[in-house]
mmCIF file of C-alpha atoms in Angstrom:
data_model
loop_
_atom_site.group_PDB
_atom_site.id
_atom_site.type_symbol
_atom_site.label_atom_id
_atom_site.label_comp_id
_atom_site.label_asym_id
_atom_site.label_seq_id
_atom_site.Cartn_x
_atom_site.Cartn_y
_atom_site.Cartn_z
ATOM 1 C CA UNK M 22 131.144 62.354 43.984
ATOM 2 C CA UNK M 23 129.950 65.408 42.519
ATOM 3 C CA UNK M 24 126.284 64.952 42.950
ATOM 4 C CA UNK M 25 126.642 63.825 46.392
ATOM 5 C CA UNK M 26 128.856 67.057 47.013
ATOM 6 C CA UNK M 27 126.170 69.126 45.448
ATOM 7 C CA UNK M 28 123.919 67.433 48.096
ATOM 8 C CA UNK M 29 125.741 67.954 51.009
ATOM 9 C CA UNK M 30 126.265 71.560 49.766
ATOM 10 C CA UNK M 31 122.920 71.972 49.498
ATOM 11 C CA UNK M 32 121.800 71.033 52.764
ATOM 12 C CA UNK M 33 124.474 72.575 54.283
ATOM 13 C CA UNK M 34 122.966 75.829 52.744
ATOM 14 C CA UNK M 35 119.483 75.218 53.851
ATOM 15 C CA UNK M 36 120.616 74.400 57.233
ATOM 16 C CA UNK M 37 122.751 77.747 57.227
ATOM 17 C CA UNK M 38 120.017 79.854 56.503
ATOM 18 C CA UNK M 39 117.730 78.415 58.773
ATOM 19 C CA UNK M 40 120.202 78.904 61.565
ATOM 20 C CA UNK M 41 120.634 82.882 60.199
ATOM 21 C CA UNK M 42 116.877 83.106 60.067
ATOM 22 C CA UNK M 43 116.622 81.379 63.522
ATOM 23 C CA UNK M 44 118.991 83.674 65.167
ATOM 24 C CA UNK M 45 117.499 87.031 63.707
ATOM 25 C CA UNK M 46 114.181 85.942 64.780
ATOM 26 C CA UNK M 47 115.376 85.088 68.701
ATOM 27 C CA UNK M 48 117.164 88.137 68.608
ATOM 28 C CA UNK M 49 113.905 89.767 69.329
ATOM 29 C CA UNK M 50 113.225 87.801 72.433
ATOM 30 C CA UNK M 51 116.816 87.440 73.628
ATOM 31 C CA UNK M 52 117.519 83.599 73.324
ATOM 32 C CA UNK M 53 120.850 84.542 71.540
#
């Protein structure tokens, strides 16, 4: 259970930051 936690964690993390890197880098253009 704890590895696949640490999985989901980690995705979750990766997927996070791409969404935060995403949004500062639309910012520029306006999407968000």
């Amino acid at each position: 259970m704890s590895a696949l936690g640490r999985r989901c964690d980690q995705t979750l993390m990766a997927l996070h930051l791409r969404f935060k890197h995403h949004k500062s880098r639309a910012r520029h253009s306006g999407d968000f």
